[in-house]
Short mmCIF file of C-alpha atoms in Angstrom, two decimals:
data_model
loop_
_atom_site.label_atom_id
_atom_site.label_comp_id
_atom_site.label_asym_id
_atom_site.label_seq_id
_atom_site.Cartn_x
_atom_site.Cartn_y
_atom_site.Cartn_z
CA TYR A 1 -3.67 -18.75 14.63
CA LYS A 2 -3.75 -14.85 13.55
CA ASP A 3 -6.81 -15.16 11.89
CA ALA A 4 -9.02 -17.11 14.51
CA ILE A 5 -7.78 -14.08 17.13
CA ALA A 6 -9.23 -11.42 14.19
CA THR A 7 -12.11 -13.21 13.86
CA PHE A 8 -13.01 -13.34 17.72
CA TYR A 9 -11.59 -10.85 19.01
CA GLY A 10 -11.39 -7.81 16.68
CA GLU A 11 -7.99 -5.98 16.12
CA ASN A 12 -7.57 -4.71 19.61
CA PRO A 13 -8.24 -7.22 21.18
CA GLN A 14 -8.01 -4.47 24.85
CA GLU A 15 -11.07 -2.78 23.28
CA SER A 16 -12.91 -5.95 23.16
CA SER A 17 -16.12 -6.99 25.42
CA ALA A 18 -15.29 -10.34 24.48
CA TYR A 19 -11.84 -10.80 25.77
CA SER A 20 -11.42 -10.94 29.82
CA GLN A 21 -8.43 -9.55 31.54
CA ILE A 22 -6.14 -11.60 33.81
CA ILE A 23 -7.37 -12.41 37.66
CA ASN A 24 -5.21 -10.24 39.65
CA PRO A 25 -1.78 -8.55 39.35
CA ARG A 26 -0.08 -10.99 40.80
CA HIS A 27 -1.01 -13.44 37.77
CA HIS A 28 -0.43 -10.59 35.71
CA ARG A 29 3.62 -10.46 37.06
CA ARG A 30 3.54 -13.88 36.41
CA LEU A 31 2.77 -13.87 32.93
CA LYS A 32 4.61 -11.30 32.26
CA SER A 33 7.65 -12.80 33.84
CA VAL A 34 6.93 -16.37 31.53
CA LEU A 35 7.15 -14.25 28.55
CA ASP A 36 10.33 -11.89 29.46
CA ASP A 37 12.34 -15.44 29.99
CA ALA A 38 11.12 -16.78 27.19
CA LEU A 39 12.52 -13.86 25.31
CA LYS A 40 15.18 -13.71 26.63
CA LEU A 41 16.16 -17.09 26.77
CA GLY A 42 16.03 -16.18 22.71
CA ALA A 43 11.70 -17.20 21.80
CA LYS A 44 10.12 -14.98 19.18
CA LEU A 45 7.67 -13.21 19.27
CA GLU A 46 5.41 -14.36 16.31
CA MET A 47 2.15 -12.18 17.49
CA GLY A 48 0.68 -10.51 20.74
CA GLY A 49 3.07 -10.00 23.92
CA ARG A 50 1.97 -6.08 25.21
CA THR A 51 0.90 -5.48 28.01
CA ASP A 52 -1.18 -3.40 30.56
CA HIS A 53 -0.47 -4.55 34.48
CA SER A 54 -2.77 -1.39 35.82
CA SER A 55 -6.29 -2.94 33.32
CA LYS A 56 -3.93 -6.64 33.66
CA TYR A 57 -4.43 -6.63 29.71
CA PHE A 58 -2.33 -9.53 28.28
CA GLU A 59 -2.40 -9.43 24.38
CA PRO A 60 -3.30 -13.28 23.08
CA THR A 61 0.53 -13.86 22.36
CA LEU A 62 1.98 -16.07 19.83
CA LEU A 63 5.68 -17.63 20.87
CA SER A 64 7.81 -19.77 17.90
CA ASN A 65 11.58 -21.08 18.36
CA VAL A 66 10.70 -20.92 22.70
CA ASP A 67 13.70 -22.96 24.32
CA PRO A 68 12.94 -26.26 25.93
CA ASN A 69 14.21 -24.56 28.97
CA SER A 70 12.05 -21.82 29.71
CA ILE A 71 9.45 -21.37 31.39
CA ALA A 72 7.00 -21.42 28.34
CA MET A 73 8.10 -25.03 27.80
CA GLN A 74 8.25 -26.56 31.64
CA ASP A 75 5.52 -25.07 33.96
CA GLU A 76 1.69 -24.73 33.75
CA ILE A 77 1.03 -21.18 31.26
CA PHE A 78 -2.45 -20.87 32.27
CA GLY A 79 -2.54 -17.32 30.05
CA PRO A 80 -3.26 -16.34 26.32
CA ILE A 81 1.03 -17.46 25.92
CA LEU A 82 0.52 -20.06 22.96
CA PRO A 83 4.62 -21.47 22.45
CA LEU A 84 4.95 -22.98 18.75
CA VAL A 85 6.81 -26.11 18.51
CA THR A 86 7.32 -27.93 14.99
CA PHE A 87 7.51 -31.28 14.22
CA GLN A 88 8.90 -33.70 11.28
CA SER A 89 6.36 -36.97 12.11
CA ILE A 90 4.57 -37.70 14.60
CA ASP A 91 6.63 -40.50 15.76
CA GLU A 92 8.46 -37.08 16.72
CA VAL A 93 5.52 -35.03 19.10
CA ILE A 94 5.41 -38.78 20.93
CA THR A 95 9.08 -38.55 21.80
CA ARG A 96 8.50 -34.91 22.88
CA ILE A 97 5.47 -35.76 24.81
CA ASN A 98 6.57 -39.06 26.97
CA SER A 99 9.78 -37.16 27.68
CA LYS A 100 7.39 -34.37 29.68
CA GLU A 101 5.47 -35.47 33.00
CA LYS A 102 2.36 -36.69 31.44
CA PRO A 103 -0.57 -34.47 31.52
CA LEU A 104 -3.33 -33.40 32.52
CA ALA A 105 -4.48 -33.34 29.21
CA MET A 106 -4.18 -33.54 25.56
CA TYR A 107 -5.20 -31.72 22.96
CA ILE A 108 -5.34 -33.22 19.19
CA TYR A 109 -6.45 -31.64 16.48
CA SER A 110 -6.47 -33.21 13.27
CA SER A 111 -8.39 -35.26 11.00
CA ASP A 112 -6.08 -38.13 10.58
CA ASP A 113 -8.15 -41.21 12.28
CA ALA A 114 -5.10 -43.08 12.27
CA ASN A 115 -3.19 -40.51 13.16
CA CYS A 116 -5.04 -39.75 16.15
CA LYS A 117 -4.94 -43.26 17.39
CA HIS A 118 -1.00 -43.66 16.78
CA LEU A 119 -0.53 -40.76 19.17
CA ILE A 120 -3.31 -41.83 21.76
CA ASP A 121 -1.34 -45.31 21.49
CA GLY A 122 1.56 -43.58 22.37
CA THR A 123 1.99 -41.60 24.96
CA ARG A 124 -0.58 -41.72 28.47
CA ALA A 125 -2.29 -38.53 29.41
CA GLY A 126 -5.24 -38.06 31.86
CA ALA A 127 -7.40 -37.23 29.14
CA THR A 128 -7.51 -36.44 25.73
CA CYS A 129 -9.56 -34.50 22.95
CA ILE A 130 -10.13 -35.01 19.25
CA ASN A 131 -10.95 -31.59 17.74
CA GLN A 132 -11.84 -29.60 20.77
CA SER A 133 -10.98 -28.32 24.44
CA MET A 134 -12.10 -28.77 27.43
CA LEU A 135 -15.29 -30.24 26.69
CA HIS A 136 -14.74 -33.60 28.91
CA PHE A 137 -14.03 -31.30 31.56
CA GLY A 138 -18.71 -31.13 31.49
CA ASN A 139 -19.47 -34.06 30.53
CA ASP A 140 -19.91 -36.12 33.30
CA ASN A 141 -20.52 -39.25 31.95
CA LEU A 142 -16.72 -39.00 31.71
CA PRO A 143 -13.98 -39.27 34.74
CA PHE A 144 -11.87 -35.96 35.22
CA GLY A 145 -8.26 -35.90 36.67
CA GLY A 146 -4.84 -36.70 35.98
CA ILE A 147 -1.93 -39.56 36.20
CA ASN A 148 0.67 -40.14 38.39
CA HIS A 149 2.73 -36.14 38.22
CA SER A 150 -0.86 -34.26 37.11
CA GLY A 151 -3.34 -36.07 39.87
CA ILE A 152 -4.37 -38.90 41.27
CA GLY A 153 -7.47 -40.51 40.87
CA LYS A 154 -11.02 -39.55 38.79
CA SER A 155 -13.88 -37.28 39.62
CA HIS A 156 -16.91 -37.33 38.04
CA GLY A 157 -20.40 -39.03 38.58
CA ILE A 158 -20.24 -43.10 39.00
CA TYR A 159 -16.32 -42.50 38.58
CA GLY A 160 -16.25 -39.63 41.40
CA PHE A 161 -18.23 -41.63 43.54
CA LYS A 162 -15.77 -45.13 43.36
CA GLU A 163 -13.39 -42.56 44.12
CA PHE A 164 -14.27 -40.27 46.66
CA SER A 165 -15.98 -43.99 48.49
CA ASN A 166 -14.27 -46.81 50.55
CA GLU A 167 -15.14 -50.16 49.54
CA ARG A 168 -14.53 -51.99 52.11
CA ALA A 169 -14.21 -55.36 52.71
CA VAL A 170 -16.38 -58.12 54.98
CA LEU A 171 -15.46 -60.49 55.81
CA LYS A 172 -17.34 -63.56 57.97
CA GLN A 173 -16.93 -67.10 58.62
CA TRP A 174 -19.82 -68.77 58.77
CA SER A 175 -18.76 -72.99 59.46
CA PRO A 176 -17.38 -73.51 62.14
CA LEU A 177 -14.40 -75.54 60.46
CA ALA A 178 -12.73 -73.44 57.62
CA GLY A 179 -9.94 -75.04 55.55
CA SER A 180 -7.59 -72.42 57.44
CA ASP A 181 -7.62 -74.57 60.37
CA PHE A 182 -5.24 -77.54 58.49
CA MET A 183 -2.79 -75.11 58.55
CA THR A 184 -2.55 -74.04 61.67
CA ALA A 185 -0.51 -75.15 64.24
CA PRO A 186 0.19 -77.84 65.87
CA TYR A 187 1.28 -79.34 62.91
CA ASN A 188 0.69 -83.46 65.40
CA THR A 189 -1.27 -85.08 62.46
CA LYS A 190 -0.32 -85.81 58.57
CA ILE A 191 -2.99 -84.07 57.21
CA LYS A 192 -1.36 -80.83 58.16
CA ARG A 193 2.24 -81.75 57.70
CA ALA A 194 1.15 -83.07 54.17
CA LEU A 195 -0.63 -79.42 53.55
CA VAL A 196 1.89 -77.71 55.17
CA ASP A 197 4.95 -79.95 52.88
CA ILE A 198 2.97 -79.35 49.60
CA THR A 199 2.59 -75.44 50.44
CA MET A 200 6.20 -74.93 51.12
CA ARG A 201 6.31 -76.28 48.01
CA PHE A 202 5.17 -74.87 45.06
CA PHE A 203 4.21 -72.26 46.66
#
């Protein structure tokens, strides 16, 4: 992670023209409170953490030993703060994911196809990317949307057309006599009484 940041933005991202700032002061304050909360609850600052409110700069930040009850682990961050969580097995990862609300997206970075399949089969998410992030959003051939807490319904392409359209059911009785006519009152014929008896018994 550290090497990737240095490759992308140099040794000082604040001086890099390729590194963007936080969109407005309110969100800068929000992210600072996320970081402060994590550190207060015992998180270790592995990298970054420097901020400048006047320029809305927030350094790419890597945290470890992050408390599960911290804001960083409970809410969507939407900023350059990455909590690092270690695991001993894929099943441990699946259990952790399933203990939370179903995510809008799950990103898997692995060269092991069996592990990827195990993760996908064992979890539920609005979408999943393997060895990539966010590209599914720009593909109109893929549905985009969450599941349960992360959203309801899908957009993009034919999926969005169907989602935002109303498939209206229309039924017209063409013949003068319908099968349902034998099930309506008055039940004064043997055929009607027999049909009612059969319906009550089996349905």
